Coordinates of C-alpha atoms in Angstrom, one line a residue:
M17 CA 25.4 56.3 27.8
S18 CA 24.2 52.2 27.3
I19 CA 24.4 50.2 30.3
P20 CA 22.7 46.7 29.2
L21 CA 22.6 45.4 33.2
N22 CA 19.6 44.1 34.9
P23 CA 19.8 44.5 38.8
I24 CA 17.6 42.5 40.7
V25 CA 14.7 44.6 41.8
N26 CA 12.7 43.4 45.1
P27 CA 15.0 40.5 46.2
T28 CA 13.4 37.8 47.5
N29 CA 14.6 36.1 50.3
E30 CA 16.2 33.1 48.7
Q31 CA 17.7 35.4 46.2
R32 CA 19.2 37.7 49.1
H33 CA 20.6 34.7 51.1
E34 CA 22.1 33.4 47.4
M35 CA 24.1 36.9 47.3
L36 CA 25.4 36.4 51.0
R37 CA 26.3 32.8 50.8
D38 CA 28.0 33.5 47.4
N39 CA 29.8 36.4 49.2
L40 CA 30.6 34.6 52.3
T41 CA 32.0 31.4 50.2
R42 CA 34.3 34.0 48.6
E43 CA 35.4 35.7 51.0
G44 CA 36.2 31.4 52.7
R45 CA 33.6 31.9 55.7
A46 CA 30.6 29.9 53.7
E47 CA 30.6 28.3 57.5
D48 CA 29.0 31.5 58.8
Y49 CA 26.3 31.9 57.0
D50 CA 23.7 30.0 59.7
N51 CA 25.0 31.9 62.5
I52 CA 24.8 35.7 60.6
I53 CA 21.0 34.3 59.6
S54 CA 20.1 33.7 63.1
L55 CA 22.0 36.7 64.8
L56 CA 20.1 39.2 62.5
S57 CA 16.4 37.6 62.0
P58 CA 13.7 39.2 63.9
P59 CA 12.6 38.1 67.3
P60 CA 9.7 36.0 67.5
D61 CA 6.2 37.2 67.0
I62 CA 4.7 39.4 69.8
T63 CA 1.9 36.8 69.9
D64 CA 4.0 33.8 71.0
Y65 CA 4.2 36.5 74.6
A66 CA 0.5 37.7 74.5
A67 CA -2.0 36.7 72.7
P68 CA -4.3 39.4 70.4
G69 CA -6.1 41.8 72.4
E70 CA -4.5 40.1 75.6
L71 CA -3.2 43.7 77.0
K72 CA -6.6 45.7 76.4
G73 CA -6.4 48.5 78.7
V74 CA -2.8 48.2 79.1
K75 CA -1.0 51.8 78.7
V76 CA 2.3 52.1 77.1
G77 CA 4.3 55.1 76.7
I78 CA 6.7 55.3 73.7
I79 CA 9.4 57.8 74.1
G80 CA 11.0 58.4 70.3
G81 CA 9.4 58.0 67.1
G82 CA 11.8 56.9 65.0
L83 CA 12.0 53.3 63.8
A84 CA 12.8 51.6 66.9
G85 CA 9.6 53.4 68.4
M86 CA 7.7 52.6 65.3
A87 CA 8.5 48.6 65.3
A88 CA 7.7 48.5 69.2
A89 CA 4.3 50.5 68.4
Y90 CA 3.6 48.4 65.4
E91 CA 4.2 45.0 67.5
L92 CA 2.4 46.0 70.7
R93 CA -0.7 47.1 69.0
K94 CA -1.2 43.2 68.3
T95 CA -1.6 42.8 71.7
G96 CA -4.2 45.1 72.3
A97 CA -2.3 48.1 74.3
D98 CA -2.8 51.2 74.1
I99 CA 0.0 53.2 72.8
T100 CA 0.9 56.9 73.0
V101 CA 4.4 57.9 70.9
F102 CA 6.0 60.8 71.7
E103 CA 8.2 62.2 68.9
A104 CA 10.0 65.3 69.4
S105 CA 10.5 66.4 65.5
E106 CA 7.5 68.3 64.2
D107 CA 8.0 68.6 60.5
R108 CA 9.3 65.1 60.0
I109 CA 9.2 61.2 61.2
G110 CA 11.4 58.9 60.7
G111 CA 13.9 59.8 63.3
R112 CA 17.7 59.4 61.7
I113 CA 15.8 58.3 58.5
Y114 CA 15.9 61.8 56.8
T115 CA 15.2 62.1 53.2
Y116 CA 15.1 65.8 51.7
Y117 CA 13.1 66.2 48.6
F118 CA 14.0 69.4 46.9
D119 CA 11.2 69.7 44.5
P120 CA 7.4 69.3 45.4
D121 CA 7.1 66.3 42.9
K122 CA 10.0 64.3 45.1
K123 CA 12.0 63.5 42.2
Y124 CA 15.2 65.0 43.1
Y125 CA 16.3 63.8 46.6
G126 CA 18.9 63.1 48.9
E127 CA 19.5 61.2 52.1
F128 CA 20.8 63.0 55.3
G129 CA 20.2 59.5 57.3
A130 CA 20.5 56.1 56.7
M131 CA 20.7 55.1 53.0
R132 CA 21.8 51.4 52.4
I133 CA 20.3 48.2 53.4
P134 CA 22.6 45.3 53.2
V135 CA 21.1 42.0 51.9
S136 CA 22.0 40.3 55.1
H137 CA 19.9 42.2 57.9
E138 CA 17.2 40.4 57.8
T139 CA 14.6 42.5 60.3
T140 CA 15.1 45.2 58.3
W141 CA 14.0 42.5 55.2
Y142 CA 11.4 41.2 57.3
Y143 CA 9.6 44.8 57.5
I144 CA 10.4 45.9 54.0
N145 CA 8.4 42.5 52.8
Q146 CA 5.6 43.0 56.0
L147 CA 4.9 46.9 54.9
N148 CA 5.2 46.3 50.8
L149 CA 7.9 48.6 49.9
D150 CA 10.0 48.4 46.5
T151 CA 13.6 48.3 47.0
V152 CA 16.6 48.9 44.3
S153 CA 20.2 47.9 43.8
L154 CA 22.6 50.3 44.9
S155 CA 25.5 48.3 42.8
S156 CA 27.3 50.8 40.4
P157 CA 27.6 49.2 37.0
I158 CA 30.5 51.0 36.3
R159 CA 33.4 51.0 38.7
N160 CA 35.2 54.5 37.9
N161 CA 35.1 56.7 40.7
F162 CA 38.0 59.0 41.9
L163 CA 40.6 58.6 44.8
Y164 CA 41.9 61.4 46.1
V165 CA 44.7 60.7 48.2
H166 CA 48.1 62.9 48.9
N167 CA 47.2 65.5 46.2
T168 CA 47.1 62.6 43.8
R169 CA 44.2 61.6 41.9
L170 CA 43.2 58.2 40.5
R171 CA 40.4 56.2 39.6
V172 CA 39.8 53.3 41.7
T173 CA 40.9 50.9 39.1
D174 CA 44.2 52.7 38.8
S175 CA 47.0 50.6 40.7
V176 CA 47.2 52.4 44.6
T177 CA 50.2 50.3 44.6
D178 CA 52.3 52.2 41.8
L179 CA 50.6 55.3 42.6
L180 CA 50.1 56.0 46.2
Y181 CA 53.0 53.6 47.9
P182 CA 55.6 56.0 46.7
K183 CA 54.3 58.9 49.1
Y184 CA 54.5 57.2 51.9
N185 CA 57.9 56.0 53.6
L186 CA 56.7 52.4 53.9
E187 CA 58.3 49.5 55.4
Q188 CA 59.8 47.1 53.2
W189 CA 57.2 44.3 53.5
E190 CA 54.8 46.9 53.2
K191 CA 56.1 48.0 49.9
N192 CA 56.6 44.5 48.4
T193 CA 52.9 44.0 49.3
P194 CA 50.4 45.1 46.5
W195 CA 47.4 47.1 47.7
P196 CA 44.6 44.3 47.0
E197 CA 46.9 42.0 49.4
L198 CA 47.2 44.5 52.1
N199 CA 43.9 45.3 52.1
R200 CA 42.4 42.4 52.9
Y201 CA 45.2 41.7 55.5
V202 CA 43.9 44.7 57.3
S203 CA 40.5 43.8 56.8
T204 CA 40.3 40.2 57.1
Y205 CA 43.2 38.7 59.1
I206 CA 42.1 39.1 62.8
L207 CA 38.5 38.2 61.9
N208 CA 39.9 35.0 59.9
Q209 CA 41.8 33.9 63.0
L210 CA 38.7 33.3 64.8
T211 CA 36.7 30.2 64.4
P212 CA 33.1 30.7 63.8
E213 CA 31.8 30.1 66.8
Q214 CA 34.1 32.7 68.3
R215 CA 33.1 35.2 65.4
A216 CA 29.2 34.6 66.4
E217 CA 30.1 35.3 70.1
M218 CA 31.6 38.6 69.3
F219 CA 28.6 39.7 67.5
T220 CA 26.4 38.9 70.4
I221 CA 25.5 40.7 73.6
Q222 CA 26.4 39.2 76.9
P223 CA 27.5 39.6 80.2
T224 CA 30.7 38.2 79.5
Y225 CA 33.0 37.5 76.9
S226 CA 35.8 34.3 76.1
E227 CA 39.2 35.6 76.5
E228 CA 39.6 35.8 72.4
I229 CA 36.8 37.9 72.3
L230 CA 37.8 40.2 75.0
G231 CA 41.2 40.9 73.3
I232 CA 39.0 42.3 70.4
L233 CA 36.7 44.3 72.6
N234 CA 39.2 46.1 74.3
I235 CA 41.6 47.8 71.4
S236 CA 41.2 50.8 69.2
I237 CA 41.2 50.5 65.0
R238 CA 44.5 52.1 65.4
E239 CA 46.0 49.5 68.2
A240 CA 44.5 46.5 66.0
L241 CA 46.2 48.0 62.9
E242 CA 49.7 47.9 64.6
S243 CA 48.9 44.6 66.3
L244 CA 49.4 43.5 62.4
G245 CA 52.6 44.9 62.4
L246 CA 51.6 48.1 60.1
S247 CA 53.8 51.0 60.1
Q248 CA 52.5 54.8 61.1
E249 CA 53.1 55.8 57.3
A250 CA 50.9 52.4 56.2
I251 CA 48.3 53.6 58.8
S252 CA 48.0 56.9 57.3
L253 CA 48.0 55.6 53.6
I254 CA 45.1 53.0 54.9
S255 CA 43.3 56.5 56.5
G256 CA 43.6 58.3 53.3
V257 CA 42.5 55.5 51.1
N258 CA 39.6 54.0 53.1
P259 CA 39.1 57.8 54.9
S260 CA 35.8 55.9 56.6
T261 CA 38.2 53.9 58.8
G262 CA 40.8 56.7 59.0
S263 CA 38.5 59.0 60.5
I264 CA 37.1 57.0 63.4
L265 CA 41.1 55.3 64.1
E266 CA 40.4 55.9 68.1
T267 CA 36.7 53.8 68.4
G268 CA 36.8 50.3 69.1
Y269 CA 38.1 47.8 66.7
D270 CA 35.0 45.4 67.4
E271 CA 32.7 47.9 65.8
S272 CA 34.6 47.6 62.6
I273 CA 34.8 43.9 62.6
K274 CA 31.3 43.1 63.0
E275 CA 30.8 45.2 59.7
E276 CA 33.1 43.1 58.1
Y277 CA 31.5 40.0 59.4
T278 CA 28.0 40.6 58.0
L279 CA 29.6 41.8 55.1
D280 CA 27.6 44.9 55.4
N281 CA 29.3 46.7 52.5
R282 CA 28.6 44.1 49.7
N283 CA 25.0 43.9 47.6
L284 CA 23.6 47.2 49.2
Y285 CA 20.1 48.0 48.4
R286 CA 17.6 51.3 48.8
I287 CA 14.3 51.9 49.2
T288 CA 12.7 53.3 46.3
E289 CA 11.6 56.8 46.3
G290 CA 13.6 57.5 49.7
M291 CA 14.1 55.7 52.6
V292 CA 11.4 57.7 54.1
N293 CA 9.0 55.4 52.8
L294 CA 9.9 53.0 55.5
P295 CA 8.7 55.0 58.5
L296 CA 5.8 56.6 56.3
A297 CA 4.9 52.9 56.0
F298 CA 4.8 52.4 59.5
Y299 CA 2.6 55.7 59.9
K300 CA 0.5 54.1 57.6
T301 CA -0.3 51.6 59.5
F302 CA -0.9 53.5 62.7
T303 CA -3.6 56.2 61.0
T304 CA -5.7 53.1 59.4
P305 CA -8.4 52.3 61.5
E306 CA -8.6 48.8 60.2
P307 CA -5.2 48.0 58.9
S308 CA -4.7 45.0 56.4
L309 CA -0.9 43.9 57.4
Y310 CA -2.0 42.6 60.7
Y311 CA -3.4 39.8 58.7
N312 CA -5.2 37.2 61.0
I313 CA -5.2 39.4 63.7
P314 CA -9.6 40.8 64.1
N315 CA -9.3 44.6 64.3
D316 CA -11.3 44.8 67.7
S317 CA -8.4 42.8 68.8
L318 CA -6.0 45.6 68.1
G319 CA -4.7 48.4 70.0
S320 CA -4.5 51.8 69.7
I321 CA -1.5 54.0 68.6
D322 CA -1.6 58.1 69.0
Y323 CA 1.7 59.2 67.2
R324 CA 2.2 62.7 68.7
T325 CA 4.6 64.9 66.5
G326 CA 6.3 67.7 68.3
H327 CA 6.1 66.2 71.7
F328 CA 9.3 66.3 73.8
V329 CA 9.6 64.0 76.8
E330 CA 11.5 65.8 79.3
G331 CA 11.8 63.7 82.4
I332 CA 10.9 59.8 83.4
Y333 CA 9.4 59.3 87.2
Q334 CA 8.1 56.4 89.0
D335 CA 6.8 57.0 92.8
V336 CA 7.9 54.7 95.5
N337 CA 4.3 53.9 96.0
D338 CA 3.5 53.6 92.7
N339 CA 4.9 51.1 90.1
R340 CA 3.7 53.0 87.1
V341 CA 5.5 55.5 85.1
Y342 CA 5.1 59.1 84.5
L343 CA 6.5 61.0 81.5
K344 CA 6.7 65.2 81.6
Y345 CA 6.7 66.6 78.6
R346 CA 6.2 69.8 76.0
T347 CA 4.7 70.5 72.9
Q348 CA 6.6 72.8 70.5
Q349 CA 4.1 75.3 70.7
D350 CA 3.2 75.3 73.8
R351 CA 6.2 75.2 76.3
Q352 CA 4.2 74.3 79.7
N353 CA 4.5 70.7 81.0
T354 CA 2.2 68.3 80.9
M355 CA 2.6 64.9 82.9
D356 CA 1.2 61.5 81.6
V357 CA 1.3 58.0 83.5
F358 CA 1.7 54.9 81.8
D359 CA 2.0 50.9 83.1
F360 CA 4.9 50.5 80.9
V361 CA 7.4 52.8 78.7
V362 CA 9.7 52.1 76.0
C363 CA 12.7 54.3 75.7
T364 CA 14.0 54.7 72.3
I365 CA 15.6 57.9 72.2
P366 CA 19.8 58.3 71.5
F367 CA 21.6 57.9 75.3
S368 CA 23.0 61.4 74.2
L369 CA 19.7 62.8 74.1
L370 CA 18.4 60.8 77.1
R371 CA 21.6 62.4 79.1
T372 CA 19.3 65.4 79.2
L373 CA 16.2 64.2 80.7
E374 CA 15.4 64.1 84.5
I375 CA 15.3 60.8 85.6
K376 CA 13.7 60.3 89.3
P377 CA 14.7 57.8 90.8
Y378 CA 18.1 57.5 89.3
F379 CA 17.9 54.0 86.8
S380 CA 20.3 51.7 88.3
N381 CA 24.2 52.7 88.7
P382 CA 25.3 50.8 85.3
K383 CA 22.6 52.1 83.3
M384 CA 23.2 56.0 84.4
Q385 CA 27.2 55.5 83.9
S386 CA 26.2 53.9 80.7
I387 CA 24.1 56.9 79.7
L388 CA 26.8 59.4 80.6
E389 CA 29.8 57.5 78.8
F390 CA 28.7 56.1 75.4
N391 CA 30.3 56.9 72.5
Y392 CA 28.2 58.7 69.6
V393 CA 29.8 59.7 66.4
N394 CA 29.4 62.9 64.7
A395 CA 28.5 63.0 60.9
Q396 CA 27.8 65.4 58.6
K397 CA 26.1 65.7 55.2
T398 CA 26.3 68.4 52.9
I399 CA 23.6 67.6 49.4
F400 CA 23.7 69.6 46.2
L401 CA 21.1 70.0 44.0
C402 CA 23.0 69.5 40.5
N403 CA 21.3 71.5 37.1
Q404 CA 23.7 69.1 35.3
R405 CA 25.0 65.4 36.2
F406 CA 28.7 67.0 35.6
W407 CA 30.0 63.7 36.9
E408 CA 28.4 61.4 34.4
S409 CA 29.7 63.3 31.2
N410 CA 32.1 62.0 29.0
T411 CA 34.9 63.8 30.0
Y412 CA 38.1 63.6 31.9
Y413 CA 35.8 64.3 35.2
G414 CA 33.0 62.3 34.6
N415 CA 32.3 58.9 33.4
I416 CA 30.8 58.3 37.0
V417 CA 27.5 56.5 37.3
G418 CA 26.5 55.8 40.7
G419 CA 28.9 54.6 43.5
I420 CA 31.4 57.1 45.8
S421 CA 34.4 58.8 45.6
Y422 CA 37.1 59.0 48.5
T423 CA 39.2 61.4 49.1
D424 CA 41.6 62.2 52.5
L425 CA 40.5 65.8 52.2
P426 CA 38.0 66.9 54.8
I427 CA 34.6 66.0 52.7
Q428 CA 35.9 62.7 52.9
S429 CA 33.3 61.3 50.5
I430 CA 31.3 62.3 47.5
V431 CA 28.3 60.0 47.2
Y432 CA 26.7 60.1 43.6
P433 CA 22.8 59.6 42.4
S434 CA 22.1 55.6 41.9
D435 CA 19.0 56.4 40.0
H436 CA 20.8 56.6 37.0
N437 CA 22.5 53.0 37.6
F438 CA 20.9 50.9 35.0
C439 CA 19.6 52.9 32.3
Q440 CA 19.3 51.7 28.9
G441 CA 20.2 54.7 26.8
E442 CA 20.2 58.3 26.4
S443 CA 16.7 58.8 25.9
T444 CA 15.9 57.7 29.4
C445 CA 19.0 58.8 31.3
S446 CA 21.1 62.0 30.1
P447 CA 24.1 63.4 32.1
D448 CA 22.4 66.9 31.1
E449 CA 19.5 66.6 33.3
P450 CA 19.7 67.5 37.0
G451 CA 20.8 65.4 39.8
V452 CA 21.4 65.5 43.3
L453 CA 25.0 65.0 44.9
V454 CA 26.1 64.2 48.4
A455 CA 29.1 66.6 48.0
S456 CA 30.5 65.5 51.3
Y457 CA 29.9 62.7 53.4
S458 CA 32.2 62.9 56.6
Y459 CA 32.0 61.3 60.1
N460 CA 33.6 62.3 63.3
Q461 CA 36.0 65.3 63.5
N462 CA 36.1 65.8 59.6
A463 CA 32.0 66.3 60.0
T464 CA 32.8 68.6 62.7
R465 CA 35.7 70.5 61.2
V466 CA 33.4 70.8 58.0
G467 CA 30.0 71.0 59.1
N468 CA 30.8 73.8 61.6
Q469 CA 31.1 76.7 59.5
E470 CA 29.4 79.6 58.6
E471 CA 26.6 78.3 55.8
Y472 CA 28.3 80.5 53.0
D473 CA 31.7 79.4 53.7
R474 CA 30.7 75.6 54.6
V475 CA 29.3 75.5 51.3
E476 CA 32.0 77.3 49.2
F477 CA 34.7 75.0 50.9
V478 CA 32.5 72.0 49.8
K479 CA 32.6 73.2 46.1
R480 CA 36.2 73.5 46.0
E481 CA 36.8 70.3 47.7
V482 CA 34.9 68.6 45.0
E483 CA 36.2 70.6 42.5
E484 CA 39.6 69.1 43.4
V485 CA 38.5 65.7 43.7
H486 CA 37.2 66.0 40.3
G487 CA 40.3 67.9 39.0
V488 CA 37.9 70.7 37.3
P489 CA 39.0 74.6 37.9
S490 CA 38.2 76.5 41.2
G491 CA 34.6 78.1 40.7
F492 CA 33.4 74.9 37.9
L493 CA 30.7 74.5 40.2
D494 CA 29.5 77.9 40.5
P495 CA 27.0 78.0 37.9
I496 CA 25.8 74.2 38.3
V497 CA 24.7 73.8 41.9
E498 CA 21.5 75.4 42.2
R499 CA 20.3 74.8 45.8
D500 CA 22.0 73.5 49.0
K501 CA 21.7 71.5 52.2
T502 CA 23.6 70.1 54.8
V503 CA 22.7 68.4 58.1
I504 CA 25.1 67.9 61.2
W505 CA 24.3 65.7 63.6
D506 CA 26.1 66.6 66.5
N507 CA 23.6 70.0 66.0
E508 CA 20.4 68.6 65.7
P509 CA 18.9 68.9 68.8
N510 CA 17.0 65.9 69.0
F511 CA 19.8 63.6 68.4
R512 CA 22.9 65.1 69.5
G513 CA 25.1 62.3 67.4
A514 CA 25.0 60.6 64.2
F515 CA 24.9 56.9 65.9
A516 CA 26.5 55.0 68.5
Y517 CA 30.0 53.5 67.7
A518 CA 31.7 52.3 71.1
L519 CA 35.0 53.2 72.2
P520 CA 37.6 50.3 73.4
G521 CA 36.1 48.3 76.1
Q522 CA 32.7 50.1 76.0
N523 CA 30.9 47.5 74.3
Q524 CA 32.0 45.3 77.0
R525 CA 31.4 47.2 79.9
F526 CA 27.9 48.7 79.1
S527 CA 25.9 46.9 76.0
Y528 CA 24.5 44.3 78.1
V529 CA 23.4 47.0 80.7
M530 CA 22.2 48.9 78.1
T531 CA 19.7 46.4 77.2
L532 CA 18.3 46.0 80.8
P533 CA 14.6 47.1 81.4
E534 CA 14.6 49.8 84.8
Y535 CA 12.1 50.5 87.6
N536 CA 11.0 46.9 88.4
N537 CA 10.7 45.8 84.6
K538 CA 8.6 48.6 83.9
V539 CA 10.6 50.6 81.6
F540 CA 12.7 49.1 78.4
F541 CA 14.9 50.2 76.1
A542 CA 15.5 49.7 72.0
G543 CA 17.5 51.9 69.5
E544 CA 20.5 51.5 67.4
H545 CA 22.5 52.0 70.3
I546 CA 21.3 48.9 72.2
S547 CA 22.0 46.6 69.0
N548 CA 24.7 44.8 67.6
K549 CA 24.5 46.7 64.7
H550 CA 25.5 50.2 65.7
G551 CA 24.6 52.9 63.3
W552 CA 22.0 50.9 61.1
I553 CA 18.2 50.3 60.7
Q554 CA 18.7 46.6 61.2
G555 CA 19.7 47.7 64.5
A556 CA 16.9 50.1 65.3
L557 CA 14.0 47.8 63.9
Q558 CA 15.5 44.6 65.8
T559 CA 15.7 45.9 69.5
G560 CA 12.2 47.9 68.8
K561 CA 10.9 44.8 68.4
Y562 CA 12.8 42.8 71.3
A563 CA 11.4 45.6 73.7
A564 CA 7.9 45.1 72.7
N565 CA 8.4 41.4 73.3
N566 CA 9.9 42.1 76.6
L567 CA 7.2 44.3 77.6
A568 CA 4.4 41.9 76.7
Y569 CA 5.9 39.1 78.6
Y570 CA 6.4 41.1 81.9
A571 CA 2.7 42.6 81.2
K572 CA 1.4 39.3 81.9
Q573 CA 3.3 38.6 85.0

């Protein structure tokens, strides 16, 4: 196996921007470049709102120690504030970044949460650079993954037009449109009908929108496909070939079109040795008495950060005679409730979890309704530690290095490890060595139907479906799979959903309301659910930084 490719490792901002420009030019949207960079860039530095050390003595509570909470704490420390982070999980940090290591040397691992970083996500790269993290490309050098749709197995380089079109009762115009052209029509036609200004407007969070954008915000993915004149048979075909779309047809079309706007599935990267190294790098700055990453800010101007794992917040209160905010919490070991008081609070936990907290007095009626209604999508990943990389072997069922295989089966997708993507020969990488396979990554109802089986049944089910996709006999994987683990995000008690994903009309109705502070500008909100990038690290980090800035502004009023 020889792959003489040299991927860009640790791309500079200039290299990332060149990749983005090139892709936008190929899409015929080069004029979107400046808007995308602006919309995804980090907010101004917090020292524009409060000088270093200016908020000494101000007590800030942060609910949730994931990336949004960490970004807020990292920034607020510059102001001198005393910060307490309440993280409910006791055994790990990072929120919905969840790297699972099968071995103590951390050589074999899989990602149950975020696992991709697009080059366009400016705020994510800002913090990667701030924290001096290493990254490597996820691009697969060999495009040879499987599609297994309608009981038909093909490689992604095979013709969907020839092999899958006959399985569906397509309209004549659909039959006459080759798959690459049909797929492009589905993915980009509506987006390309908008002006650059309208595309940027669609991506913003604001109280009102133009009529053109309202039309997009209020339809589902299925309704958008129907508006393009596609038959139900064609929608079934698209759902099979693109199961990540097919599994969320009832969700808002604007969620899908926003990802196409910023090209979130082009030029992807990962953090070397596990995505968890991003939250771990934040945590290291919190526990270092004299962190060098704050550059020109004197250490005696920095605030303190008390990051408390295993602390679950159960209530948020404000006394009518006291403008401060009270948080009720408990620890995992001690079920007794404790109350603490803060000058300001940043709430970063998902609304799916916030819904179960006691809030007295209620937040504004629109905010409470958004907490009740805003939609979260389930996701499930089942990961196998395999004693050999059967997918890389030189066989009819192998010759796959990295990338993803897609299927209309309930497992939805198989994600292959990228650590062999750019090996320089058999001496450094062999299919005979162990590897970690994301054997099933599914959303929504697929996630529930795969994940909510008894453990033994679930593992056997996933094995059999992976075997079906690869065309190997039943039982083939039994001696190969050494260990397994599943995470079902709906069932995770501190999350209760994988990521926010609006239903039609919800972004218009709730997104702006969700960003507004409560309790007389004492409680601020952050997290991917508050952002224009649902389900991405970008949304968590950017809103964490925004919340910190807003808090600093109001703290000086």
